[in-house]
Short mmCIF file of C-alpha atoms in Angstrom, two decimals:
data_model
loop_
_atom_site.label_atom_id
_atom_site.label_comp_id
_atom_site.label_asym_id
_atom_site.label_seq_id
_atom_site.Cartn_x
_atom_site.Cartn_y
_atom_site.Cartn_z
CA MET B 1211 -30.43 8.27 -4.83
CA THR B 1212 -27.91 6.72 -6.82
CA SER B 1213 -25.07 4.37 -4.75
CA LEU B 1214 -21.42 5.40 -4.77
CA ALA B 1215 -20.82 2.27 -3.15
CA THR B 1216 -22.10 -0.68 -1.89
CA ALA B 1217 -21.67 -3.81 -0.15
CA THR B 1218 -24.26 -6.57 -0.14
CA GLY B 1219 -23.70 -9.60 1.46
CA VAL B 1220 -20.02 -9.32 2.17
CA THR B 1221 -17.89 -11.29 4.46
CA HIS B 1222 -13.74 -11.22 4.97
CA ARG B 1223 -11.47 -13.56 6.87
CA TYR B 1224 -8.37 -13.58 7.39
CA GLY B 1225 -8.13 -17.30 7.88
CA ASP B 1226 -10.22 -18.42 11.28
CA VAL B 1227 -10.46 -14.74 11.70
CA VAL B 1228 -13.65 -13.62 10.77
CA ALA B 1229 -12.86 -9.94 10.26
CA LEU B 1230 -16.96 -9.37 8.44
CA HIS B 1231 -19.29 -10.77 9.26
CA ASP B 1232 -22.28 -11.14 5.97
CA VAL B 1233 -21.68 -6.76 5.91
CA ASP B 1234 -24.86 -5.00 4.17
CA LEU B 1235 -23.94 -1.20 2.89
CA GLU B 1236 -24.96 1.23 0.84
CA ILE B 1237 -23.60 4.39 0.40
CA GLY B 1238 -25.39 7.38 -1.33
CA GLU B 1239 -25.16 10.83 -3.48
CA ALA B 1240 -24.18 13.60 -1.17
CA GLU B 1241 -23.30 11.77 2.10
CA LEU B 1242 -21.66 12.52 5.01
CA VAL B 1243 -21.49 8.32 6.47
CA GLY B 1244 -19.46 8.57 10.38
CA MET B 1245 -18.05 5.26 11.00
CA LEU B 1246 -17.52 3.78 14.60
CA GLY B 1247 -15.94 0.95 15.83
CA PRO B 1248 -13.48 0.14 18.08
CA ASN B 1249 -10.19 -2.03 17.58
CA GLY B 1250 -10.55 -4.32 15.52
CA ALA B 1251 -14.19 -4.06 14.42
CA GLY B 1252 -14.03 -4.64 11.02
CA LYS B 1253 -13.96 -0.66 9.51
CA SER B 1254 -10.60 -0.94 8.17
CA THR B 1255 -10.71 -3.96 6.86
CA LEU B 1256 -14.53 -2.90 5.15
CA LEU B 1257 -12.90 0.81 4.04
CA ALA B 1258 -9.88 -1.52 2.30
CA LEU B 1259 -12.50 -3.86 0.32
CA LEU B 1260 -14.69 -0.68 -1.25
CA GLN B 1261 -11.06 0.85 -2.56
CA GLY B 1262 -10.52 -2.99 -4.46
CA LEU B 1263 -7.61 -3.59 -1.74
CA ARG B 1264 -8.85 -6.56 -0.24
CA HIS B 1265 -10.75 -9.13 -1.83
CA PRO B 1266 -14.39 -9.52 -1.03
CA THR B 1267 -14.30 -14.16 1.01
CA ALA B 1268 -18.51 -13.59 0.58
CA GLY B 1269 -20.73 -11.34 -1.06
CA THR B 1270 -19.94 -8.62 -3.73
CA VAL B 1271 -18.16 -4.90 -3.25
CA ARG B 1272 -19.67 -2.65 -6.31
CA LEU B 1273 -18.20 1.07 -6.43
CA PHE B 1274 -19.32 3.27 -9.41
CA GLY B 1275 -20.80 0.11 -10.46
CA GLY B 1276 -17.69 -1.76 -11.20
CA ASP B 1277 -15.77 -4.10 -9.52
CA PRO B 1278 -13.49 -1.62 -6.81
CA ARG B 1279 -9.62 -4.06 -8.09
CA ASP B 1280 -10.46 -2.88 -11.74
CA ALA B 1281 -7.78 0.10 -11.91
CA ALA B 1282 -11.11 2.88 -13.86
CA SER B 1283 -13.33 1.98 -10.99
CA ARG B 1284 -11.47 4.49 -8.67
CA LEU B 1285 -10.72 7.05 -11.28
CA ARG B 1286 -13.18 9.44 -8.21
CA LEU B 1287 -12.45 7.86 -5.05
CA GLY B 1288 -10.65 9.82 -3.02
CA SER B 1289 -8.34 7.91 0.26
CA THR B 1290 -5.93 8.90 2.37
CA PRO B 1291 -2.91 7.11 3.23
CA GLN B 1292 -2.27 6.56 7.08
CA GLU B 1293 -0.04 9.31 7.79
CA THR B 1294 3.26 7.65 8.79
CA ALA B 1295 3.33 6.47 5.32
CA LEU B 1296 4.20 9.10 3.31
CA PRO B 1297 7.55 9.38 1.60
CA PRO B 1298 9.82 10.73 3.64
CA THR B 1299 12.67 11.97 0.40
CA LEU B 1300 10.05 13.87 -1.37
CA ARG B 1301 9.00 17.04 -0.62
CA VAL B 1302 5.39 17.66 -0.02
CA GLY B 1303 4.55 19.55 -3.14
CA GLU B 1304 6.26 16.54 -5.28
CA VAL B 1305 3.82 13.94 -2.94
CA ILE B 1306 0.59 16.04 -3.84
CA ASP B 1307 1.56 16.53 -7.69
CA PHE B 1308 2.74 12.31 -7.82
CA VAL B 1309 -0.30 11.66 -6.14
CA GLY B 1310 -2.22 14.30 -8.31
CA GLY B 1311 -1.01 12.42 -11.98
CA HIS B 1312 -3.40 9.52 -11.49
CA PHE B 1313 -6.60 11.83 -12.01
CA VAL B 1314 -5.03 14.01 -14.45
CA ASP B 1315 -7.83 11.93 -17.16
CA ALA B 1316 -10.67 11.72 -14.84
CA PRO B 1317 -13.58 13.92 -15.78
CA ALA B 1318 -13.31 16.77 -13.50
CA GLY B 1319 -9.56 16.95 -13.42
CA ARG B 1320 -7.46 17.19 -10.58
CA VAL B 1321 -6.88 20.17 -8.20
CA PRO B 1322 -4.21 22.46 -8.94
CA THR B 1323 -0.85 22.05 -6.12
CA ALA B 1324 -1.18 25.98 -4.83
CA GLU B 1325 -5.07 25.93 -4.16
CA LEU B 1326 -5.25 22.29 -2.99
CA ALA B 1327 -2.04 23.43 0.10
CA GLU B 1328 -4.02 26.52 0.40
CA GLU B 1329 -7.22 25.25 1.29
CA PHE B 1330 -5.19 22.29 3.89
CA GLY B 1331 -3.10 25.20 5.10
CA LEU B 1332 -0.45 23.79 3.13
CA THR B 1333 1.48 26.30 1.34
CA GLU B 1334 4.13 27.20 3.19
CA LEU B 1335 5.16 23.93 3.62
CA LEU B 1336 5.43 23.11 -0.60
CA ARG B 1337 9.76 22.41 -0.33
CA ARG B 1338 9.52 20.79 2.68
CA GLN B 1339 10.81 16.75 2.50
CA THR B 1340 7.57 15.00 4.89
CA GLY B 1341 9.45 13.54 6.63
CA ALA B 1342 10.17 17.98 8.28
CA LEU B 1343 6.51 17.96 9.28
CA SER B 1344 5.15 17.80 12.63
CA GLY B 1345 2.21 15.04 12.54
CA GLY B 1346 -0.27 17.36 12.69
CA GLN B 1347 1.42 18.76 8.76
CA ARG B 1348 1.58 14.70 7.76
CA ARG B 1349 -1.95 14.32 9.20
CA ARG B 1350 -2.64 17.75 6.93
CA LEU B 1351 -1.09 16.00 3.78
CA SER B 1352 -2.17 12.98 4.37
CA VAL B 1353 -6.16 14.32 3.81
CA ALA B 1354 -6.10 17.06 1.70
CA LEU B 1355 -4.47 14.18 -0.69
CA ALA B 1356 -7.58 12.11 -1.05
CA PHE B 1357 -9.22 15.55 -2.47
CA VAL B 1358 -6.56 16.24 -4.65
CA GLY B 1359 -8.30 14.27 -7.63
CA ARG B 1360 -12.12 16.10 -7.33
CA PRO B 1361 -13.54 13.20 -6.11
CA GLN B 1362 -16.87 11.48 -6.03
CA LEU B 1363 -16.48 9.62 -2.87
CA VAL B 1364 -14.06 9.94 0.25
CA LEU B 1365 -13.03 7.02 2.49
CA LEU B 1366 -10.70 8.79 5.97
CA ASP B 1367 -9.55 6.47 7.91
CA GLU B 1368 -8.94 8.86 11.24
CA PRO B 1369 -8.66 11.41 9.35
CA THR B 1370 -7.86 13.42 13.17
CA THR B 1371 -6.14 11.37 15.08
CA GLY B 1372 -3.28 12.93 16.99
CA LEU B 1373 -4.74 16.75 16.63
CA ASP B 1374 -4.34 19.08 18.79
CA VAL B 1375 -8.62 20.26 19.38
CA ASP B 1376 -7.20 23.51 17.02
CA GLY B 1377 -6.10 21.26 13.58
CA ARG B 1378 -9.07 18.87 14.70
CA ARG B 1379 -11.76 22.33 13.92
CA ALA B 1380 -9.75 23.33 10.92
CA LEU B 1381 -9.23 20.32 9.14
CA TRP B 1382 -13.23 18.90 10.41
CA GLU B 1383 -13.82 22.62 8.82
CA ALA B 1384 -12.19 21.51 5.63
CA ILE B 1385 -13.43 18.26 5.59
CA ARG B 1386 -17.04 20.67 5.92
CA ARG B 1387 -16.76 22.66 2.68
CA GLN B 1388 -15.60 19.48 0.72
CA HIS B 1389 -18.68 18.01 1.79
CA ASP B 1390 -20.87 21.24 0.79
CA ALA B 1391 -19.46 21.02 -2.82
CA GLY B 1392 -20.51 17.59 -3.47
CA ALA B 1393 -18.45 15.32 -1.85
CA THR B 1394 -19.76 12.12 -0.71
CA ILE B 1395 -17.56 11.46 2.77
CA VAL B 1396 -17.01 8.67 4.77
CA VAL B 1397 -14.68 8.58 7.39
CA THR B 1398 -14.01 6.39 10.52
CA SER B 1399 -13.48 7.03 13.77
CA HIS B 1400 -13.21 5.86 17.24
CA TYR B 1401 -13.99 9.80 18.41
CA LEU B 1402 -17.54 9.50 18.84
CA GLU B 1403 -16.66 13.97 18.52
CA GLU B 1404 -15.72 13.43 16.16
CA ILE B 1405 -18.77 11.51 14.57
CA GLU B 1406 -21.17 14.13 16.27
CA ALA B 1407 -18.99 17.01 14.87
CA LEU B 1408 -19.95 16.39 11.02
CA ALA B 1409 -21.30 12.98 10.14
CA LYS B 1410 -25.38 12.97 9.38
CA ARG B 1411 -25.45 8.64 9.12
CA VAL B 1412 -23.35 7.40 10.92
CA VAL B 1413 -22.64 3.23 10.51
CA VAL B 1414 -21.59 2.07 13.82
CA ILE B 1415 -19.45 -1.69 13.42
CA SER B 1416 -18.79 -4.21 16.02
CA GLU B 1417 -17.54 -7.55 15.79
CA GLY B 1418 -17.70 -7.44 12.31
CA ARG B 1419 -20.99 -6.85 12.09
CA VAL B 1420 -22.47 -3.21 11.35
CA VAL B 1421 -25.17 -2.76 14.79
CA ALA B 1422 -26.39 -0.13 13.56
CA ASP B 1423 -27.13 2.18 10.75
CA ASP B 1424 -29.35 5.95 11.70
CA THR B 1425 -29.03 9.25 10.92
CA LEU B 1426 -27.28 10.61 14.02
CA ALA B 1427 -30.22 11.51 16.12
CA ALA B 1428 -31.63 7.92 15.78
CA VAL B 1429 -28.54 6.09 16.05
CA LEU B 1430 -27.12 8.54 19.73
CA ALA B 1431 -31.13 7.74 20.76
CA ARG B 1432 -30.83 3.95 20.34
CA VAL B 1433 -27.49 4.78 22.38
CA GLY B 1434 -29.24 5.55 25.24
CA SER B 1435 -27.37 9.44 25.41
CA ARG B 1436 -27.61 10.36 28.86
CA TRP B 1437 -26.78 8.26 32.03
CA VAL B 1438 -27.50 7.83 35.17
CA ARG B 1439 -24.85 6.53 38.33
CA LEU B 1440 -26.54 5.70 41.80
CA SER B 1441 -26.46 3.89 44.14
CA THR B 1442 -29.26 1.39 45.82
CA PRO B 1443 -30.25 -1.66 47.08
CA ASP B 1444 -33.32 -2.38 44.34
CA PRO B 1445 -31.39 -1.80 41.04
CA ASP B 1446 -33.15 -4.54 38.89
CA ARG B 1447 -37.20 -2.60 39.89
CA ILE B 1448 -35.31 0.62 38.65
CA ALA B 1449 -33.86 -1.24 35.15
CA THR B 1450 -37.59 -1.96 34.28
CA LEU B 1451 -38.49 1.50 34.62
CA PRO B 1452 -39.73 3.13 30.83
CA GLY B 1453 -36.53 4.66 29.74
CA VAL B 1454 -33.80 2.78 30.33
CA ALA B 1455 -31.42 0.97 27.82
CA ALA B 1456 -29.09 0.03 29.44
CA SER B 1457 -27.35 -0.91 33.10
CA VAL B 1458 -23.88 -2.33 34.00
CA PRO B 1459 -22.40 -2.03 37.95
CA ASP B 1460 -20.80 0.70 38.03
CA GLY B 1461 -18.55 0.53 41.45
CA ASP B 1462 -20.57 0.69 45.07
CA GLY B 1463 -23.33 1.56 43.04
CA VAL B 1464 -25.46 1.07 39.65
CA ALA B 1465 -25.05 2.95 35.97
CA PHE B 1466 -27.59 3.32 33.82
CA SER B 1467 -28.47 4.83 30.00
CA VAL B 1468 -30.88 6.37 29.74
CA HIS B 1469 -32.70 7.89 26.88
CA ASP B 1470 -34.14 11.36 29.16
CA SER B 1471 -32.57 11.71 32.01
CA ASP B 1472 -34.82 14.38 33.47
CA ALA B 1473 -37.86 11.59 32.15
CA PHE B 1474 -35.85 9.21 34.15
CA VAL B 1475 -35.58 10.61 37.17
CA ARG B 1476 -39.13 11.76 38.15
CA ALA B 1477 -40.09 8.05 36.80
CA LEU B 1478 -37.29 6.68 39.72
CA VAL B 1479 -38.59 9.55 42.14
CA ALA B 1480 -42.30 8.52 41.27
CA SER B 1481 -42.46 4.27 42.00
CA GLY B 1482 -40.42 4.97 45.65
CA LEU B 1483 -37.55 2.43 45.18
CA PRO B 1484 -34.59 3.94 47.38
CA PHE B 1485 -32.11 5.27 45.87
CA SER B 1486 -28.74 7.72 46.81
CA GLN B 1487 -25.71 9.47 45.51
CA LEU B 1488 -27.46 10.31 42.39
CA GLN B 1489 -25.61 11.61 39.62
CA VAL B 1490 -26.50 12.63 36.00
CA ARG B 1491 -23.98 12.42 32.86
CA GLY B 1492 -23.40 12.59 29.29
CA ALA B 1493 -23.39 8.72 27.42
CA THR B 1494 -19.50 8.25 26.44
CA LEU B 1495 -18.52 6.25 23.55
CA GLU B 1496 -17.19 2.60 25.33
CA GLU B 1497 -20.64 2.81 26.56
CA ALA B 1498 -22.66 3.35 23.53
CA PHE B 1499 -20.46 0.89 22.28
CA LEU B 1500 -21.19 -1.54 25.16
CA ALA B 1501 -24.54 -0.82 24.73
CA LEU B 1502 -25.24 -1.92 21.17
CA THR B 1503 -22.72 -4.00 21.49
CA GLU B 1504 -25.65 -6.30 24.56
CA ARG B 1505 -27.80 -5.08 21.53
CA SER B 1506 -26.65 -6.73 19.10
CA ALA B 1507 -25.65 -10.39 21.18
CA ALA B 1508 -29.23 -10.67 22.82
CA MET M 539 -2.65 2.61 -23.12
CA ILE M 540 -1.89 6.21 -23.42
CA SER M 541 -2.59 6.92 -20.32
CA THR M 542 -1.21 3.32 -18.54
CA LEU M 543 2.01 4.48 -20.08
CA ARG M 544 1.39 7.90 -18.30
CA LEU M 545 1.12 6.63 -15.15
CA THR M 546 3.44 3.93 -16.29
CA GLY M 547 6.12 7.64 -16.43
CA LEU M 548 4.71 9.02 -13.63
CA HIS M 549 5.23 6.52 -11.27
CA ALA M 550 9.33 5.10 -12.68
CA ARG M 551 10.06 9.76 -12.33
CA TYR M 552 8.81 9.41 -8.00
CA THR M 553 10.57 6.00 -7.94
CA LEU M 554 13.90 7.38 -9.62
CA LEU M 555 13.56 10.80 -6.98
CA GLU M 556 12.92 8.63 -4.30
CA THR M 557 15.97 6.45 -4.44
CA MET M 558 18.22 9.04 -5.45
CA ARG M 559 17.37 11.53 -2.75
CA VAL M 560 19.13 8.98 -0.24
CA PRO M 561 22.71 8.09 -3.36
CA ILE M 562 24.02 5.69 -1.12
CA ALA M 563 21.51 2.56 -2.25
CA VAL M 564 22.39 3.60 -6.15
CA ILE M 565 25.57 4.11 -5.14
CA GLY M 566 25.89 0.46 -3.98
CA ALA M 567 23.94 -1.01 -7.38
CA ILE M 568 27.07 1.04 -8.85
CA ALA M 569 30.20 -0.12 -7.25
CA PHE M 570 29.13 -3.85 -6.26
CA PRO M 571 30.20 -5.27 -9.89
CA ALA M 572 32.25 -3.28 -10.74
CA LEU M 573 34.29 -4.06 -7.67
CA ALA M 574 33.48 -7.86 -7.86
CA PHE M 575 35.69 -6.95 -11.46
CA LEU M 576 37.97 -5.46 -10.09
CA PHE M 577 38.84 -8.31 -7.29
CA PHE M 578 37.56 -11.49 -10.07
CA VAL M 579 39.01 -10.53 -13.58
CA VAL M 580 41.48 -8.00 -13.18
CA PRO M 581 43.88 -10.19 -11.01
CA GLN M 582 44.34 -13.55 -13.58
CA ARG M 583 46.40 -12.56 -16.18
CA MET M 584 45.39 -15.81 -18.15
CA VAL M 585 41.93 -14.39 -18.74
CA ALA M 586 42.57 -10.85 -18.02
CA GLY M 587 45.62 -11.51 -20.81
CA ASP M 588 43.44 -12.69 -23.42
CA PRO M 589 41.46 -10.67 -25.68
CA VAL M 590 38.00 -13.36 -25.55
CA LEU M 591 37.87 -14.06 -22.65
CA ALA M 592 38.85 -11.39 -21.17
CA THR M 593 35.65 -10.10 -22.93
CA GLN M 594 33.33 -13.02 -22.32
CA ALA M 595 34.83 -12.40 -18.83
CA VAL M 596 33.50 -8.52 -18.78
CA VAL M 597 30.18 -9.75 -20.17
CA GLN M 598 29.49 -12.29 -18.30
CA MET M 599 29.76 -9.72 -15.27
CA MET M 600 27.95 -7.44 -16.71
CA VAL M 601 25.16 -10.16 -17.41
CA PHE M 602 25.59 -10.90 -13.10
CA ALA M 603 25.93 -7.56 -12.20
CA LEU M 604 22.35 -7.23 -13.84
CA MET M 605 20.83 -10.39 -12.26
CA ALA M 606 21.79 -9.11 -9.14
CA ASN M 607 20.41 -5.60 -9.59
CA ALA M 608 17.11 -7.16 -10.74
CA LEU M 609 16.73 -9.50 -8.26
CA PHE M 610 17.51 -7.54 -5.29
CA GLY M 611 15.77 -4.22 -6.59
CA PHE M 612 12.98 -6.40 -7.37
CA GLY M 613 12.60 -8.58 -4.37
CA ILE M 614 13.86 -6.87 -1.54
CA SER M 615 12.20 -3.71 -2.62
CA ILE M 616 8.93 -4.88 -3.43
CA SER M 617 8.75 -7.02 -0.69
CA GLN M 618 10.32 -4.58 2.21
CA ALA M 619 7.11 -1.74 0.37
CA ARG M 620 4.43 -3.83 0.82
CA GLU M 621 5.11 -3.51 4.87
CA THR M 622 5.64 -0.48 4.49
CA PRO M 623 1.29 1.62 4.35
CA TRP M 624 2.90 3.74 1.30
CA GLU M 625 2.31 0.60 -0.89
CA PRO M 626 -1.05 -0.30 0.10
CA TYR M 627 -2.00 3.26 -0.03
CA LEU M 628 -0.76 3.70 -3.44
CA ARG M 629 -2.30 0.94 -4.26
CA THR M 630 -6.30 2.53 -4.06
CA LEU M 631 -4.95 4.95 -6.59
CA PRO M 632 -6.09 4.91 -10.56
CA ALA M 633 -3.46 2.88 -11.44
CA PRO M 634 -3.13 -0.62 -13.16
CA ALA M 635 -1.09 -3.28 -12.47
CA ALA M 636 0.18 -3.02 -15.45
CA ALA M 637 1.23 0.92 -15.03
CA ARG M 638 3.60 -0.45 -11.61
CA VAL M 639 5.42 -3.53 -12.75
CA LEU M 640 6.15 -0.96 -15.51
CA SER M 641 7.03 1.52 -13.88
CA GLN M 642 9.47 -0.77 -11.69
CA VAL M 643 11.08 -2.10 -14.13
CA LEU M 644 11.87 1.70 -15.77
CA SER M 645 13.42 2.57 -12.94
CA THR M 646 15.29 0.03 -11.87
CA GLY M 647 16.12 -1.22 -14.77
CA THR M 648 17.75 1.86 -15.70
CA ILE M 649 20.16 1.90 -12.37
CA GLY M 650 20.94 -2.06 -13.14
CA LEU M 651 22.61 0.41 -16.85
CA VAL M 652 24.66 2.47 -15.18
CA ALA M 653 26.33 -0.26 -13.08
CA LEU M 654 26.73 -1.63 -16.39
CA VAL M 655 29.32 1.80 -16.79
CA PRO M 656 32.04 1.08 -14.21
CA VAL M 657 32.34 -3.13 -15.48
CA VAL M 658 33.39 -1.82 -19.18
CA VAL M 659 35.71 0.81 -18.85
CA LEU M 660 37.60 -1.56 -15.84
CA GLY M 661 36.97 -4.18 -18.71
CA ALA M 662 38.86 -1.63 -21.79
CA THR M 663 41.08 -0.32 -19.70
CA LEU M 664 42.48 -3.19 -17.32
CA THR M 665 42.16 -6.25 -19.55
CA GLU M 666 42.11 -7.50 -22.96
CA ALA M 667 38.86 -7.06 -23.86
CA HIS M 668 37.82 -4.90 -26.45
CA THR M 669 34.11 -4.70 -29.54
CA ASP M 670 33.63 -2.24 -32.03
CA ALA M 671 30.60 0.10 -31.40
CA GLY M 672 28.48 -2.33 -32.97
CA GLY M 673 29.74 -5.26 -30.93
CA LEU M 674 29.03 -2.77 -27.33
CA LEU M 675 25.24 -1.40 -28.68
CA LEU M 676 24.35 -5.05 -29.94
CA GLY M 677 25.17 -6.47 -26.19
CA LEU M 678 23.28 -4.03 -24.45
CA LEU M 679 19.94 -4.45 -25.86
CA ALA M 680 20.77 -8.49 -25.93
CA LEU M 681 21.72 -7.95 -22.13
CA ALA M 682 18.58 -5.61 -21.34
CA ALA M 683 16.47 -7.92 -23.59
CA SER M 684 18.08 -11.48 -21.84
CA ALA M 685 17.35 -9.23 -18.25
CA LEU M 686 13.90 -8.89 -18.49
CA PRO M 687 13.42 -12.31 -16.74
CA PHE M 688 15.12 -11.72 -14.09
CA LEU M 689 13.28 -8.55 -13.51
CA PHE M 690 10.43 -10.54 -13.08
CA ALA M 691 12.33 -13.80 -11.31
CA GLY M 692 12.86 -10.07 -8.46
CA PHE M 693 9.06 -9.25 -8.70
CA ALA M 694 7.87 -12.37 -8.47
CA ILE M 695 9.55 -13.02 -5.70
CA GLY M 696 9.37 -9.08 -3.49
CA TYR M 697 5.02 -10.45 -4.76
CA ALA M 698 5.07 -13.45 -3.09
CA MET M 699 7.93 -13.35 0.59
CA PRO M 700 7.95 -11.43 2.78
CA MET M 701 10.98 -9.62 3.08
CA LYS M 702 12.83 -11.23 5.43
CA VAL M 703 12.07 -14.21 3.80
CA ALA M 704 12.96 -13.02 0.40
CA ILE M 705 16.16 -11.12 1.27
CA ALA M 706 17.45 -15.87 1.69
CA VAL M 707 15.68 -16.15 -1.70
CA VAL M 708 17.42 -14.50 -3.71
CA GLN M 709 20.52 -15.07 -2.36
CA ILE M 710 20.19 -18.48 -3.06
CA VAL M 711 18.58 -17.91 -6.26
CA MET M 712 21.21 -15.22 -7.73
CA PHE M 713 24.56 -17.33 -6.36
CA GLY M 714 23.08 -20.68 -7.98
CA LEU M 715 21.61 -19.34 -11.33
CA ALA M 716 25.54 -17.92 -11.45
CA PHE M 717 27.52 -20.50 -11.21
CA ALA M 718 25.41 -23.17 -13.09
CA GLY M 719 24.74 -20.60 -15.53
CA GLY M 720 28.26 -20.08 -16.59
CA LEU M 721 28.90 -16.98 -15.03
CA PHE M 722 31.38 -17.37 -12.23
CA LEU M 723 33.19 -20.73 -14.53
CA PRO M 724 32.59 -20.29 -17.68
CA PRO M 725 30.61 -23.87 -19.00
CA ALA M 726 33.70 -24.56 -20.74
CA LEU M 727 35.02 -26.40 -17.86
CA PHE M 728 31.23 -27.42 -16.96
CA PRO M 729 30.87 -31.76 -16.76
CA ASP M 730 28.61 -32.22 -19.35
CA TRP M 731 25.35 -33.03 -18.02
CA LEU M 732 25.89 -29.48 -16.34
CA ASP M 733 26.35 -28.15 -18.99
CA ALA M 734 22.86 -29.49 -20.85
CA ALA M 735 21.15 -28.09 -17.73
CA SER M 736 22.31 -25.03 -17.60
CA ARG M 737 20.60 -24.72 -21.28
CA PHE M 738 17.31 -25.19 -19.45
CA LEU M 739 18.71 -21.21 -17.24
CA PRO M 740 17.37 -18.16 -18.43
CA SER M 741 21.31 -16.87 -16.82
CA ARG M 742 23.22 -19.43 -19.16
CA GLN M 743 21.04 -18.42 -21.84
CA ALA M 744 21.37 -14.68 -21.08
CA ARG M 745 25.30 -15.57 -21.15
CA GLU M 746 25.88 -16.77 -24.54
CA ALA M 747 23.05 -14.25 -25.86
CA ALA M 748 24.68 -11.01 -25.05
CA ILE M 749 28.46 -13.41 -25.50
CA GLN M 750 26.97 -13.87 -28.93
CA ALA M 751 25.45 -10.78 -29.15
CA VAL M 752 29.63 -8.87 -28.51
CA GLN M 753 31.67 -11.14 -30.34
CA GLY M 754 29.68 -12.45 -32.93
CA GLY M 755 28.65 -15.58 -34.39
CA GLU M 756 25.94 -17.78 -34.29
CA VAL M 757 23.37 -17.81 -30.65
CA PRO M 758 21.84 -20.89 -29.63
CA TRP M 759 18.19 -21.38 -30.48
CA TRP M 760 17.09 -22.42 -26.78
CA ALA M 761 19.10 -18.79 -25.42
CA TRP M 762 17.00 -16.54 -27.38
CA GLY M 763 13.91 -19.25 -26.94
CA GLY M 764 14.33 -20.01 -23.55
CA LEU M 765 14.88 -16.03 -21.96
CA ALA M 766 11.48 -15.76 -24.10
CA ALA M 767 10.16 -18.68 -22.37
CA TRP M 768 11.09 -17.69 -18.70
CA THR M 769 10.15 -13.75 -19.98
CA LEU M 770 6.84 -14.53 -20.99
CA ALA M 771 6.17 -17.47 -17.32
CA LEU M 772 7.14 -14.68 -14.76
CA LEU M 773 6.13 -12.24 -16.46
CA VAL M 774 2.73 -14.18 -16.01
CA LEU M 775 3.76 -15.16 -12.41
CA THR M 776 4.10 -11.45 -11.64
CA LEU M 777 0.26 -10.12 -12.65
CA VAL M 778 -1.16 -13.34 -10.91
CA LEU M 779 0.63 -12.01 -7.73
CA TYR M 780 0.01 -8.57 -7.97
CA ARG M 781 -3.60 -8.96 -8.62
CA ARG M 782 -3.78 -11.48 -5.81
CA ASP M 783 -1.88 -9.78 -2.87
CA GLU M 784 -2.76 -7.87 -0.93
CA GLY M 785 -0.27 -6.81 1.59
CA ARG M 786 1.60 -8.89 3.87
CA ARG M 787 -0.19 -11.71 5.42
CA TYR M 788 -0.90 -12.04 9.42
CA ARG M 789 -1.69 -15.06 10.60
#
């Protein structure tokens, strides 16, 4: 596997705050990587290091084998601006041409403005100033800009934040088409649903450390994909039943994170331990993080 | 190299396009030196009525106009841009630092040169200032070249500090350089120690270089030598600050 970007033993500090702690990460060709983490976990810092915006306090970051702080290393990299960042007085077509103008010398050349606009549903908006776009339209333009240079590696930071359900699905479709066409994509999000829909590999970052880096299925299995909530006088013994990944107090009961809720319920009944008010539901992202961060701290 | 030049043009074009879409910013930069000339030079008949002194006053005001435009245009717009998320995005694009720096010079420098036009027109019509076509051409070339240290000083300020600090620093630097460099009061009125000290300042050096280019005569060696040294030092400082820059740092 050819690696497009690597971070080796990377630590980054802002003054006394350690944003990243000894992070190793390798992004290979044709991957679609989801990067998950709560706000302030270090996702954005890691992306900023890969983009050459910041310099690691310790360790090395390589992009296409070079230093990401050299402009030439970034010729095959695509990134999204925050949608609030677009210069309000420039027209949509002008912003695309401005960014695209950086890639006319790239080996693959740039995507023509009309073709890119068609792909991301911007055709009707090309003459519009970006200040006059809706939040969703600005999001689409921001994501489209990441693809104008026919990049090999695309970093998408929270690409669908603030979009409605339709807009989100349309953008996912566009991202999948670009991936199928050969682009490696790293997408950060704090929506588990988004990572589930898009990613094949999942990297979970918490408090500046990589706490999980595996296939989507393997990470979900580690998190415990179901939660079982019940009331019991004896939660400690239930927590020792096979398949229990974590337990947390929940109101007047206890919630158990389990890999297989059916097997757990059978084991619970067979154990003869007292319980009542049993509920089974899927894990939410917040709970997934709780489970993963508890494990990383242990 | 060719692609750096092409990217320089690309960035300058879109920066100017953005600026032109909010024309009040351009109008301010153009009107300020003209108004200053109208209020401070034209009513003083002793200066305005004397061909040599009036021409010097026009040149001094042109140096001041370029210096103010450069310090404000670069210092404040760069520090402001560093606080918006568009600037960090541009830094992820494959454009070398030199292209970003040179494009700023082209775009803000263009506005600065346009700002000179009203001062020249007012000087020619309302005072006794005069020169020939050759003097005007040489003067403009000298002004453009001698503005380089101010461009890079503005850059260094813009990349070194947040906007609120930059506004204060730019004003102190601008008025300090203007007074001590003889842009408001001619150096003929300076005490000896100030006259000697001011020869180390880029504003004084720019004044001498531009006045000699317009009126002819010997250019003191320290004028162009000093300007070259300031330009080089501030260019290096700018490139170092740009590479070190990681956007605004919170503590």
